[in-house]
PDB file of N, CA and C in Angstrom:
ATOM      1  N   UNK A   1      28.369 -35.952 -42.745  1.00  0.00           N
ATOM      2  CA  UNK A   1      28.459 -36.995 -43.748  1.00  0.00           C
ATOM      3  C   UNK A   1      27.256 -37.909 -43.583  1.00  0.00           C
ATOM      4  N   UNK A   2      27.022 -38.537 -44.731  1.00  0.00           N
ATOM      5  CA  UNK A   2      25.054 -38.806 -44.584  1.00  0.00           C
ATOM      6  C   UNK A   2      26.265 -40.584 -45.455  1.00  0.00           C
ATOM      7  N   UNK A   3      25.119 -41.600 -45.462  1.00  0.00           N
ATOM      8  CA  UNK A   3      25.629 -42.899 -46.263  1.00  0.00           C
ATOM      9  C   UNK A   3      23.909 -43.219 -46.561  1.00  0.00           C
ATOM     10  N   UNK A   4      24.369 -43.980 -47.789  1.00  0.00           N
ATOM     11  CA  UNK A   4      23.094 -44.240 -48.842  1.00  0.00           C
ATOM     12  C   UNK A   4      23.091 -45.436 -48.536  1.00  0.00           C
ATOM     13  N   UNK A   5      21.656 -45.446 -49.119  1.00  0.00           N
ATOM     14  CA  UNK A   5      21.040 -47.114 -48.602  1.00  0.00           C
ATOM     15  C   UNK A   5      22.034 -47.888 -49.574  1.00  0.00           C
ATOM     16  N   UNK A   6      22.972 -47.684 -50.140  1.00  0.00           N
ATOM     17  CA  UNK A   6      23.669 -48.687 -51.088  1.00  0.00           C
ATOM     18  C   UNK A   6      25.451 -48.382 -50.751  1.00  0.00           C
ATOM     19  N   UNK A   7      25.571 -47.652 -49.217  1.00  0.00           N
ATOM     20  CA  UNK A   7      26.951 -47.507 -49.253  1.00  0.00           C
ATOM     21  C   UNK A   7      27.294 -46.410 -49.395  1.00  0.00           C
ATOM     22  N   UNK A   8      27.008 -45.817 -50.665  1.00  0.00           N
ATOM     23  CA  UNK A   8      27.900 -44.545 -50.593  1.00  0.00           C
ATOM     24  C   UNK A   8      27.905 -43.712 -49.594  1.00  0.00           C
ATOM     25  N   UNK A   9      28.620 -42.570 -49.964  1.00  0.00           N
ATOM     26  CA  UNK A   9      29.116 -41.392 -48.964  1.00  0.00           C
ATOM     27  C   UNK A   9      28.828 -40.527 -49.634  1.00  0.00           C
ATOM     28  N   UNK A  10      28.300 -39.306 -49.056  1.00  0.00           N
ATOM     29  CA  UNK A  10      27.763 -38.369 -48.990  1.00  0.00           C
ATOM     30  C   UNK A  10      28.123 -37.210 -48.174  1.00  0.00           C
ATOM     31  N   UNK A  11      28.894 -36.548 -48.958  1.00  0.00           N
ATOM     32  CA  UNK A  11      29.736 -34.710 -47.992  1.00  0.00           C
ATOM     33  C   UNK A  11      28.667 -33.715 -48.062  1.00  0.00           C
ATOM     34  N   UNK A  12      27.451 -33.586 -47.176  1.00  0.00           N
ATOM     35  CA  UNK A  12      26.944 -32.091 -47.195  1.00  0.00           C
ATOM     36  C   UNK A  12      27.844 -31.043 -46.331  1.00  0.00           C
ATOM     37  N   UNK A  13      28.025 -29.755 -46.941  1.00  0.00           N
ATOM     38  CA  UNK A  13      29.121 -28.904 -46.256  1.00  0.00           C
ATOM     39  C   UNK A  13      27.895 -28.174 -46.120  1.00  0.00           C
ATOM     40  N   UNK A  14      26.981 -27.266 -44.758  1.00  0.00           N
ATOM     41  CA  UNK A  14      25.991 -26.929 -44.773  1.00  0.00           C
ATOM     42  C   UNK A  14      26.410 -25.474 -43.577  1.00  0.00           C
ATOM     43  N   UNK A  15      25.565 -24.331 -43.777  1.00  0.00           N
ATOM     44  CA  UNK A  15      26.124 -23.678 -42.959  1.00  0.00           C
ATOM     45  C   UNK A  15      25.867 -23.612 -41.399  1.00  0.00           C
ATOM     46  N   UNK A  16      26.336 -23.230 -40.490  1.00  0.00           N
ATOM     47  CA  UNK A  16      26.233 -23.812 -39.387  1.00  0.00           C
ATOM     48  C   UNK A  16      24.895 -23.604 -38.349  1.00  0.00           C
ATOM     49  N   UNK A  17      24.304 -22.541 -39.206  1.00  0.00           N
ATOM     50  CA  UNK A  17      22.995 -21.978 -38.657  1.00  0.00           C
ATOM     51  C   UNK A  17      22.101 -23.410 -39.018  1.00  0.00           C
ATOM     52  N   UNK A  18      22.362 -23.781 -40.272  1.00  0.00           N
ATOM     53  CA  UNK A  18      21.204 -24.168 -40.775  1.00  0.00           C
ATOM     54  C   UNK A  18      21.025 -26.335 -40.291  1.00  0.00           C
ATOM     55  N   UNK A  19      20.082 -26.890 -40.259  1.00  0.00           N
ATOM     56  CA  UNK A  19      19.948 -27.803 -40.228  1.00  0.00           C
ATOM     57  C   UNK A  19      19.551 -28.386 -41.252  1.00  0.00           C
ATOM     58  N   UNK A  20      20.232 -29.834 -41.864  1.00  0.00           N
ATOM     59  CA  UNK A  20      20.212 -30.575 -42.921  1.00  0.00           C
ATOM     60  C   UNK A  20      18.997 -31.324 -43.165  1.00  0.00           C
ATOM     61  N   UNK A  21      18.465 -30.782 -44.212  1.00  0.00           N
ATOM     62  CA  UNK A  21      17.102 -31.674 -44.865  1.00  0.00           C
ATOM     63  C   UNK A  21      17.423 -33.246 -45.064  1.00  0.00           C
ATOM     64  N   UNK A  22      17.223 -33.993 -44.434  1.00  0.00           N
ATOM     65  CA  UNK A  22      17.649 -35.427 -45.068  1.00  0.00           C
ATOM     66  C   UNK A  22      17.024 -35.602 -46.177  1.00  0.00           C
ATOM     67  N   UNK A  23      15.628 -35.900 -45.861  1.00  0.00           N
ATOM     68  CA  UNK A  23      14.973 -36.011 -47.389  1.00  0.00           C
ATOM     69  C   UNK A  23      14.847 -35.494 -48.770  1.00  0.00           C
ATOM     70  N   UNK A  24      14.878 -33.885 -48.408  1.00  0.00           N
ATOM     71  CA  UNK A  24      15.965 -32.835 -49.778  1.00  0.00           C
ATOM     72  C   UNK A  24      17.153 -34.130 -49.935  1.00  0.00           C
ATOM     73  N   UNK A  25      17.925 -34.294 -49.342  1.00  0.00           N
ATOM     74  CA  UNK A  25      19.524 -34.381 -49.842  1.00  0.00           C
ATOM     75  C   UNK A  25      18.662 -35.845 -50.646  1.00  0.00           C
ATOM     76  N   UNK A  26      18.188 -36.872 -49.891  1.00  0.00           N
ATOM     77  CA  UNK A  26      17.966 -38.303 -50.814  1.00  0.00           C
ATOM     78  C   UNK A  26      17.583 -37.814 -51.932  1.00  0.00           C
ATOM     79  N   UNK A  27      16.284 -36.989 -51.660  1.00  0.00           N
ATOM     80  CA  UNK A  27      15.846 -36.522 -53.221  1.00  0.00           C
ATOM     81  C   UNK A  27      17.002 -35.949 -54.278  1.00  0.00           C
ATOM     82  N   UNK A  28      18.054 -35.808 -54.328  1.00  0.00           N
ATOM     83  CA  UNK A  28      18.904 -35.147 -55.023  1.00  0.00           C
ATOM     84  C   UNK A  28      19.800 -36.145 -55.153  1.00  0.00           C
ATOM     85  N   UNK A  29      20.056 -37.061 -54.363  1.00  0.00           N
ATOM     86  CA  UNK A  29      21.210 -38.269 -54.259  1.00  0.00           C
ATOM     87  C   UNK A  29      20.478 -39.414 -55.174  1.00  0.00           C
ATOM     88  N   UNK A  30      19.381 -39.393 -55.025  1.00  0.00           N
ATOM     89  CA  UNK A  30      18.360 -40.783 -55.772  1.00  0.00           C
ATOM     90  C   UNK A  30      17.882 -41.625 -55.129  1.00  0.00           C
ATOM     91  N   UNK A  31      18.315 -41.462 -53.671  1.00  0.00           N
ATOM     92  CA  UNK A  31      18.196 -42.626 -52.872  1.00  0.00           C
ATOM     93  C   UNK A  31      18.110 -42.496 -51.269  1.00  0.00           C
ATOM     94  N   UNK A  32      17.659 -43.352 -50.177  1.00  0.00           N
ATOM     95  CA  UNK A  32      17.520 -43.243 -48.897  1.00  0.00           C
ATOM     96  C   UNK A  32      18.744 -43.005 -48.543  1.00  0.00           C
ATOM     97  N   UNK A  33      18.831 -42.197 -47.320  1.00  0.00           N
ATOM     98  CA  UNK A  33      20.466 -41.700 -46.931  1.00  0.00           C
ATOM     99  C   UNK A  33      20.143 -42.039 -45.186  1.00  0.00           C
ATOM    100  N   UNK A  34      21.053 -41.978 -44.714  1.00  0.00           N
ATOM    101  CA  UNK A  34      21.048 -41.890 -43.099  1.00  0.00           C
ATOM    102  C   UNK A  34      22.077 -41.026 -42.751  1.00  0.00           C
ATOM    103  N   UNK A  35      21.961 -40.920 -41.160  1.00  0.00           N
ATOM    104  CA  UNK A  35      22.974 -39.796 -40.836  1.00  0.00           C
ATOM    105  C   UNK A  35      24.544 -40.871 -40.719  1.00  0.00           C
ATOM    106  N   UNK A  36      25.519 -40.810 -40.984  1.00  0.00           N
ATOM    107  CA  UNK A  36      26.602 -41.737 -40.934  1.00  0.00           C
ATOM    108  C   UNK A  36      27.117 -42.416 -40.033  1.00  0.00           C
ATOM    109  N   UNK A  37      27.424 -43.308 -39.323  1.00  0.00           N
ATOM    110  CA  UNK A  37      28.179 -43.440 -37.655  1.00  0.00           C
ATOM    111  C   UNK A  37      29.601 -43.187 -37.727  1.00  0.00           C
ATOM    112  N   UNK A  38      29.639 -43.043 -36.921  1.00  0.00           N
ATOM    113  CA  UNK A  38      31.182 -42.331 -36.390  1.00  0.00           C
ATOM    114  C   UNK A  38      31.912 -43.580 -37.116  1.00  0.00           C
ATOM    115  N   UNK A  39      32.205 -44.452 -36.993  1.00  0.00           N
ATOM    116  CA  UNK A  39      32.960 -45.473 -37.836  1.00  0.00           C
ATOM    117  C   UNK A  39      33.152 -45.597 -39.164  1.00  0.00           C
ATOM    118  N   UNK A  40      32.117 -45.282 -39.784  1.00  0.00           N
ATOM    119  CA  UNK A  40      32.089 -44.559 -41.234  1.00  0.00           C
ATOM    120  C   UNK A  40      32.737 -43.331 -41.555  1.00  0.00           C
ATOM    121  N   UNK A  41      31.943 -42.910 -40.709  1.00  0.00           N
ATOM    122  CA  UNK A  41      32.970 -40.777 -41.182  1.00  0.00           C
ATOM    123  C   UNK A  41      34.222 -41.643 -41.317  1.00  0.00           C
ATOM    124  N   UNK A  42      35.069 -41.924 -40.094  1.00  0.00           N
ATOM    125  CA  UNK A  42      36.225 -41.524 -39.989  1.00  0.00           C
ATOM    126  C   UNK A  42      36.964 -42.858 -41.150  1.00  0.00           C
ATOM    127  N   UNK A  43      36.767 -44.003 -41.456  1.00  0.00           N
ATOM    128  CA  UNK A  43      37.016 -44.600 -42.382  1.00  0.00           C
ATOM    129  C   UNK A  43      36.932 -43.743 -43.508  1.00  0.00           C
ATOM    130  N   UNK A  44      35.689 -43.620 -44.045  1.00  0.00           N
ATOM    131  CA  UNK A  44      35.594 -42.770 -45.616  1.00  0.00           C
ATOM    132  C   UNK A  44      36.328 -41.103 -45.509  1.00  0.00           C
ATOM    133  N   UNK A  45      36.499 -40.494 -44.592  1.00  0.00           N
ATOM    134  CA  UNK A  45      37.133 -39.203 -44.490  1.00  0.00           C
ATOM    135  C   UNK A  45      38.532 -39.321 -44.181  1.00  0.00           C
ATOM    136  N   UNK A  46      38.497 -40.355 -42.682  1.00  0.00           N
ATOM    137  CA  UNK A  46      40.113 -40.015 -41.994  1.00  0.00           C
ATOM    138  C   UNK A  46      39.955 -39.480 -40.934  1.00  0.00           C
ATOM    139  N   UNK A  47      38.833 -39.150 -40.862  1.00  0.00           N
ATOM    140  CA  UNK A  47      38.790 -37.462 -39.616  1.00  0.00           C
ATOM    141  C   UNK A  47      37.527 -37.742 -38.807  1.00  0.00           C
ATOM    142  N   UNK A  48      37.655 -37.298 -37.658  1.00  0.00           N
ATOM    143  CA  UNK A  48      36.703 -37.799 -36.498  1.00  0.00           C
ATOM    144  C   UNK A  48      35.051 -36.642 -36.861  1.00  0.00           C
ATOM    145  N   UNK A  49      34.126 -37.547 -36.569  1.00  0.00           N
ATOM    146  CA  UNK A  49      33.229 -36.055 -36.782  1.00  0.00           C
ATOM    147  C   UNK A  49      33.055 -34.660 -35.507  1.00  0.00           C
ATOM    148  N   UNK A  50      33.125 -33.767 -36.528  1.00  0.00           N
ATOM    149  CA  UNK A  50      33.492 -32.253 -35.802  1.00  0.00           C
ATOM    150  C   UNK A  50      34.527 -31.830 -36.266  1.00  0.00           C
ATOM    151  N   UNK A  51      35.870 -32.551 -37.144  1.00  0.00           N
ATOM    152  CA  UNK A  51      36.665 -32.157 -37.636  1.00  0.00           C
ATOM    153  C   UNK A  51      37.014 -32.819 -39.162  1.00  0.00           C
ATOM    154  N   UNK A  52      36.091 -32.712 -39.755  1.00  0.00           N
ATOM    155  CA  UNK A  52      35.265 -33.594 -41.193  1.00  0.00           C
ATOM    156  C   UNK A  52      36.085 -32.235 -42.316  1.00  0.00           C
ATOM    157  N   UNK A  53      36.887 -32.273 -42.916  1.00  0.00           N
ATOM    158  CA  UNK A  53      37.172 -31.115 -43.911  1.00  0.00           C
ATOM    159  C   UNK A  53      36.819 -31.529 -45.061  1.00  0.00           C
ATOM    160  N   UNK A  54      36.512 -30.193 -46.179  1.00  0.00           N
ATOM    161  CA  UNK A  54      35.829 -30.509 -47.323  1.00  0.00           C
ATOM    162  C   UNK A  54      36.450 -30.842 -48.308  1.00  0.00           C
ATOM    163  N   UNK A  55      37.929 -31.165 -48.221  1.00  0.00           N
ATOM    164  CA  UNK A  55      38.731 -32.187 -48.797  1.00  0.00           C
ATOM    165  C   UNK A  55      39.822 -33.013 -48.024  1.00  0.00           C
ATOM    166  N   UNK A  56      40.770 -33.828 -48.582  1.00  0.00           N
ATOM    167  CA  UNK A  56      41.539 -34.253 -48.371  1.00  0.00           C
ATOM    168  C   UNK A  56      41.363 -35.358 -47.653  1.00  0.00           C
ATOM    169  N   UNK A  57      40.487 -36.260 -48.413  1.00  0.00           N
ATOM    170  CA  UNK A  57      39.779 -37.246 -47.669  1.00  0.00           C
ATOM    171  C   UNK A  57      40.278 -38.557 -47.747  1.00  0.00           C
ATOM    172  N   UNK A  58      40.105 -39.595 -47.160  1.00  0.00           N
ATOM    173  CA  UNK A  58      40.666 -41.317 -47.313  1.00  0.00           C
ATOM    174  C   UNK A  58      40.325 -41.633 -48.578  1.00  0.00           C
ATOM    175  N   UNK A  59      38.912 -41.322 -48.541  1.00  0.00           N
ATOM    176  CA  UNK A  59      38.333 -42.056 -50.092  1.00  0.00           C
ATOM    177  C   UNK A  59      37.215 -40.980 -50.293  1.00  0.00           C
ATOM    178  N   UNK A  60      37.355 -40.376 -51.420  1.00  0.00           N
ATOM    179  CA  UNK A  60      36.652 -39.048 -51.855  1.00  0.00           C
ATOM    180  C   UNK A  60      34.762 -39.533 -51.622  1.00  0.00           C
ATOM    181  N   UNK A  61      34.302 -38.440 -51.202  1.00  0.00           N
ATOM    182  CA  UNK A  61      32.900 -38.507 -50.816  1.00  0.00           C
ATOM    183  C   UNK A  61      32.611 -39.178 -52.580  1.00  0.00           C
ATOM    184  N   UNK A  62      31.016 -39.634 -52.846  1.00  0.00           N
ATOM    185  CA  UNK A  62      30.752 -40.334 -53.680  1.00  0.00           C
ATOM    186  C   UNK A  62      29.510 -39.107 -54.371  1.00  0.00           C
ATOM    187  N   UNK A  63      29.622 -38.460 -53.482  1.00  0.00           N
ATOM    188  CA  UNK A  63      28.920 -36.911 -53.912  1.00  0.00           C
ATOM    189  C   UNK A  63      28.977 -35.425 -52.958  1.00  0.00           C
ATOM    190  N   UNK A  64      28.965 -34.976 -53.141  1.00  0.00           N
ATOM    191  CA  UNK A  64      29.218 -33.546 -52.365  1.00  0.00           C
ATOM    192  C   UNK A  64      27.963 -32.367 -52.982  1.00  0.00           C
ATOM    193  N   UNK A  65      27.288 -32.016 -51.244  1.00  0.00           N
ATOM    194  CA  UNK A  65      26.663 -30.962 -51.779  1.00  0.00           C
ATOM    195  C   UNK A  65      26.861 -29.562 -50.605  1.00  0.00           C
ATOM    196  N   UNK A  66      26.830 -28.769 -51.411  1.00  0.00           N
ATOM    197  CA  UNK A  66      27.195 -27.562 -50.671  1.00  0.00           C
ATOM    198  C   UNK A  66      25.503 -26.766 -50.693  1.00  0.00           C
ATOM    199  N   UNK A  67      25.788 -26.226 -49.005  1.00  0.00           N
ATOM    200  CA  UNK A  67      24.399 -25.584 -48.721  1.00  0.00           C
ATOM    201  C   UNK A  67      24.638 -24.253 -49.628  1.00  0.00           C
ATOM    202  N   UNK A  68      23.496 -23.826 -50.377  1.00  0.00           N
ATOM    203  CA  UNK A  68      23.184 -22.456 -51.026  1.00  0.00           C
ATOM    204  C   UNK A  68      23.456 -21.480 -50.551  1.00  0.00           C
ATOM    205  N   UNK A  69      23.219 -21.514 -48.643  1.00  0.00           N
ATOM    206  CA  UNK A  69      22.953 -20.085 -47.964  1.00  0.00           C
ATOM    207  C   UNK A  69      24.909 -19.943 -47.346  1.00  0.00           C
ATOM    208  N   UNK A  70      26.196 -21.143 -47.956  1.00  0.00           N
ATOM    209  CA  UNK A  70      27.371 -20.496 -47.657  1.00  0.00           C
ATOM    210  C   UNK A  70      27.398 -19.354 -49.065  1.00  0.00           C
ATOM    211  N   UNK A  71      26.660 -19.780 -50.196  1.00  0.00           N
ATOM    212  CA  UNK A  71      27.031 -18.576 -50.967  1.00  0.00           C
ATOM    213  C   UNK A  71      26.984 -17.448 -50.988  1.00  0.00           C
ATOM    214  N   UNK A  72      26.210 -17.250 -49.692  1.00  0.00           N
ATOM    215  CA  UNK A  72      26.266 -16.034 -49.363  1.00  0.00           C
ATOM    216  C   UNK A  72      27.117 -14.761 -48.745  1.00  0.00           C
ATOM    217  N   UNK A  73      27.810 -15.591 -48.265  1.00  0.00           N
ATOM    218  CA  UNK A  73      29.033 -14.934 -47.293  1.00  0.00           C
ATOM    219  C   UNK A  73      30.404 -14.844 -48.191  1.00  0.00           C
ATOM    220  N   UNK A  74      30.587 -13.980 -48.227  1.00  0.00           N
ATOM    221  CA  UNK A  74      32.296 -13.170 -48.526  1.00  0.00           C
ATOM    222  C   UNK A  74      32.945 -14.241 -48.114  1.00  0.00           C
ATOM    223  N   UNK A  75      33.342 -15.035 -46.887  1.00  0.00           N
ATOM    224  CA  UNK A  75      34.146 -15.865 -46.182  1.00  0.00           C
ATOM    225  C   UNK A  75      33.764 -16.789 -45.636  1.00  0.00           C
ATOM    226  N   UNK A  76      33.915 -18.202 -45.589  1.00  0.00           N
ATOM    227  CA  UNK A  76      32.942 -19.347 -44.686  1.00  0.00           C
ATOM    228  C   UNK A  76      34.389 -19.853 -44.161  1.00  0.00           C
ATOM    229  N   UNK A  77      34.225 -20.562 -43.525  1.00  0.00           N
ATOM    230  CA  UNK A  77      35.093 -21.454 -41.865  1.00  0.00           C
ATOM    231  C   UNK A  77      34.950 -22.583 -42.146  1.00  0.00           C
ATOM    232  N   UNK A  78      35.803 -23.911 -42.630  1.00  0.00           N
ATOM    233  CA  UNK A  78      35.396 -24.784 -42.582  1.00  0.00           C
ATOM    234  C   UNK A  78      36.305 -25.722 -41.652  1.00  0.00           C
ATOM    235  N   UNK A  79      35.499 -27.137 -41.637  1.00  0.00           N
ATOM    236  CA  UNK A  79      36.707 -27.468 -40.349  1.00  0.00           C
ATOM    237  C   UNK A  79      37.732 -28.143 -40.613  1.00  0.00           C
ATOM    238  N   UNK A  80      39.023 -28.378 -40.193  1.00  0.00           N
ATOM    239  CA  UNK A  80      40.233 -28.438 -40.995  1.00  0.00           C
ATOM    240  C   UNK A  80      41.024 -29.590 -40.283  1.00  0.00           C
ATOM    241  N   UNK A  81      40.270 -30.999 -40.342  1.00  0.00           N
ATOM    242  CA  UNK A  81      40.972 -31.983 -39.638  1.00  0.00           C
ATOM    243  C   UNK A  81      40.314 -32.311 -38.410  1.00  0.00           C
ATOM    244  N   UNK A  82      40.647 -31.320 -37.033  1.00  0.00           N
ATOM    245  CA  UNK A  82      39.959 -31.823 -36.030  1.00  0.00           C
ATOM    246  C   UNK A  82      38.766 -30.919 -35.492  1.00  0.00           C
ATOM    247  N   UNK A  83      38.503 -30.854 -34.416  1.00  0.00           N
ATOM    248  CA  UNK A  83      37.390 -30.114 -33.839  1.00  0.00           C
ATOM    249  C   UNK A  83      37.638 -28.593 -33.936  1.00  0.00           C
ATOM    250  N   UNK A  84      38.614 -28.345 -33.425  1.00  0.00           N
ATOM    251  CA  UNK A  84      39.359 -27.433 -32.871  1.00  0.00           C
ATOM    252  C   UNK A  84      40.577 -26.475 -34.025  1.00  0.00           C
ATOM    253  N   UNK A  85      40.455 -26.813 -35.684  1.00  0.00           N
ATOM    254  CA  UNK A  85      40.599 -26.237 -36.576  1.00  0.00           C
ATOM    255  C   UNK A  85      39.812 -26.040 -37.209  1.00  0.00           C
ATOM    256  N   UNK A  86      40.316 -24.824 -38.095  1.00  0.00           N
ATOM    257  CA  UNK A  86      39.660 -24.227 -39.210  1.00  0.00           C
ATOM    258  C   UNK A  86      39.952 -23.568 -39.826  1.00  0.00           C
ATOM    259  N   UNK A  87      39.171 -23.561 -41.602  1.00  0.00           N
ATOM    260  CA  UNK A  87      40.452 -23.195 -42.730  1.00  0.00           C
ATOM    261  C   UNK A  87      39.264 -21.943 -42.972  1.00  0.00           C
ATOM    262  N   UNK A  88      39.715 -20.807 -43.537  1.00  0.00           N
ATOM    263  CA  UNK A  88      38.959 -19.403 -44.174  1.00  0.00           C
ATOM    264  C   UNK A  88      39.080 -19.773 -45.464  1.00  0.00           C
ATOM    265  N   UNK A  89      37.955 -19.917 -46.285  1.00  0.00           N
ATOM    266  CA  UNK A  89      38.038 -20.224 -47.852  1.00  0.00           C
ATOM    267  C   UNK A  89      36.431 -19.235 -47.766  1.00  0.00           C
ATOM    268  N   UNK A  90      36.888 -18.826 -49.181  1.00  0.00           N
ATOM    269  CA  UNK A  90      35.561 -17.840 -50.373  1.00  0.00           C
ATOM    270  C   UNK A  90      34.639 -18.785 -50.636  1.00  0.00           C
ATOM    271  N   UNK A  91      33.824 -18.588 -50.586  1.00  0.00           N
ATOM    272  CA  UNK A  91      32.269 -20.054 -51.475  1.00  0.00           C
ATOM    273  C   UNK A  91      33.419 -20.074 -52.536  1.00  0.00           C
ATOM    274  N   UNK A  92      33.669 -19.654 -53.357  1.00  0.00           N
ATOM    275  CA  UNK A  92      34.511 -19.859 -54.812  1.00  0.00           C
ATOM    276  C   UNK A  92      35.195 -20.909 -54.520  1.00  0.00           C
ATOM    277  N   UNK A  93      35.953 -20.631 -53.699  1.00  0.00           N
ATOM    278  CA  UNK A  93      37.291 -21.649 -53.797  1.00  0.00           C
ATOM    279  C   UNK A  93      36.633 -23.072 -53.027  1.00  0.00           C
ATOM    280  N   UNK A  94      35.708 -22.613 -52.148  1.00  0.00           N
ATOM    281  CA  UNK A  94      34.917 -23.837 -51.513  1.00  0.00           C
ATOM    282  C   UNK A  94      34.783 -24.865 -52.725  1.00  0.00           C
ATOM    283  N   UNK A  95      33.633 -24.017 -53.446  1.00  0.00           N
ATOM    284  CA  UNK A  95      33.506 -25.183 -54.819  1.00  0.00           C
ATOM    285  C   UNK A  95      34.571 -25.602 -55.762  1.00  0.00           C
ATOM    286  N   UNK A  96      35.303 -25.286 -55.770  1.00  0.00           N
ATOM    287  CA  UNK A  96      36.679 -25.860 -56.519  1.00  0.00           C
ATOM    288  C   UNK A  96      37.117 -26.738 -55.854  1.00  0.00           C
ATOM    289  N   UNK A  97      37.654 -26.549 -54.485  1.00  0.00           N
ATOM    290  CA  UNK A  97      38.537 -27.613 -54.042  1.00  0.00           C
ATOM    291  C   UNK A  97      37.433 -28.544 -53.714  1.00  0.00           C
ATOM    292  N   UNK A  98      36.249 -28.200 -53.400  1.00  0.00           N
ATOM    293  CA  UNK A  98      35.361 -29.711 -53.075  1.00  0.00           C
ATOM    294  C   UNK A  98      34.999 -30.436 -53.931  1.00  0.00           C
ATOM    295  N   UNK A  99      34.916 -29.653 -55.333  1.00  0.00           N
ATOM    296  CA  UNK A  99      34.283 -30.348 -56.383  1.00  0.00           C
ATOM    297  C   UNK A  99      32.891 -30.606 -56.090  1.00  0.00           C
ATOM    298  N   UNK A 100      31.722 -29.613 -55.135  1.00  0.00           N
ATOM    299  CA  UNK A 100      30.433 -29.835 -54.915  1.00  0.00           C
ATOM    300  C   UNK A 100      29.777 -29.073 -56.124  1.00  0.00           C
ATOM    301  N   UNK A 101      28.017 -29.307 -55.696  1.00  0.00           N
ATOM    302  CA  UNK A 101      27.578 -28.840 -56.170  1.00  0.00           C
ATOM    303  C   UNK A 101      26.581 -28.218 -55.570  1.00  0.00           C
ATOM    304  N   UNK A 102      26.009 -26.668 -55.505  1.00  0.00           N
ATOM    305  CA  UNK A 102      25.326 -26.310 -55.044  1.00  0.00           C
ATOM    306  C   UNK A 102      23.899 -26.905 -54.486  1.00  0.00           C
ATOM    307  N   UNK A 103      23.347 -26.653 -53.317  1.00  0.00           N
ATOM    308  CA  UNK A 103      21.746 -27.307 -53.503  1.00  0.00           C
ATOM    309  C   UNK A 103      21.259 -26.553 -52.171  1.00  0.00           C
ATOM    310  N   UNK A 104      19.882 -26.457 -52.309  1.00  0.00           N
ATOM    311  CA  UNK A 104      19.397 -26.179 -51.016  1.00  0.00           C
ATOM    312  C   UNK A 104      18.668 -27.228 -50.458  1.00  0.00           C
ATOM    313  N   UNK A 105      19.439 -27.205 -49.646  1.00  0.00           N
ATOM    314  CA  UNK A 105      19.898 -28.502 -48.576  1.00  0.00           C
ATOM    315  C   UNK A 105      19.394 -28.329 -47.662  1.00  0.00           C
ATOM    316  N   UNK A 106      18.947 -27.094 -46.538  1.00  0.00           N
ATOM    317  CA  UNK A 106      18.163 -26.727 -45.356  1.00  0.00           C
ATOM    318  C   UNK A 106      16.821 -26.792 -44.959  1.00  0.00           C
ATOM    319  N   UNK A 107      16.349 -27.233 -43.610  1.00  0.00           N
ATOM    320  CA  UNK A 107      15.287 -27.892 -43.466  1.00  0.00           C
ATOM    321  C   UNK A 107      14.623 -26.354 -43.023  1.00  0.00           C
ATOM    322  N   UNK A 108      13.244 -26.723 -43.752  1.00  0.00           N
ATOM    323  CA  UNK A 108      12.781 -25.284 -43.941  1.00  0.00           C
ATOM    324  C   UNK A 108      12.454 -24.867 -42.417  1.00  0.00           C
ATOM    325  N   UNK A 109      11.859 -24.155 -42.443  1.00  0.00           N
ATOM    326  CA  UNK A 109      12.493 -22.928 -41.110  1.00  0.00           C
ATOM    327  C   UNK A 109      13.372 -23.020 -40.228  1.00  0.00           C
ATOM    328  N   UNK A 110      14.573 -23.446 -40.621  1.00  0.00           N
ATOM    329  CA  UNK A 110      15.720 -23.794 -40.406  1.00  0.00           C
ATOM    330  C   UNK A 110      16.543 -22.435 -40.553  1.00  0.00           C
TER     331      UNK A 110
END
């Protein structure tokens, strides 16, 4: 979870290989982002980070972007509350229940 120079919240769901472009994501958000502090996640989510799920949140992210390279896989893992869960969802159903939107989000040679 990334927060904008104006507050918002920000859900990148990214795959686990890959590392998050900050500056891609601002460029796509409109605006400077930072990485979130733990006091934030868990206020705006509910959920400690490491166990951040791509819904069912306190107060719905203020944008959601999903990395390009889960579309690749038949099956992605996401994490389901705490560290130590995890839910099996299709990219399909990923983007439904998150309500994201695709982007490539990964820091190149990443």
């Amino acid at each position: 979870m990334f927060r904008t120079a104006s507050g918002a919240s920000i859900l990148v769901i990214a795959s686990g290989i890959n590392r998050v472009d900050e500056r891609c994501v601002a460029d796509l958000i409109g605006e400077p982002i930072e990485r979130a502090p733990a006091e934030f996640v868990r206020e705006m989510s509910g959920y400690a980070i490491g166990g951040v799920p791509p819904i069912a949140h306190a107060y719905p992210p203020d944008a959601v972007l999903i990395d390009a390279d889960l579309m690749t896989f038949d099956a992605i893992w996401a994490a389901a509350g705490t560290p130590n869960a995890v839910v099996r969802l299709t990219p399909a159903e990923l983007l439904q229940v998150s309500r994201g939107r695709v982007a490539d989000v990964k820091r190149s040679g990443a």
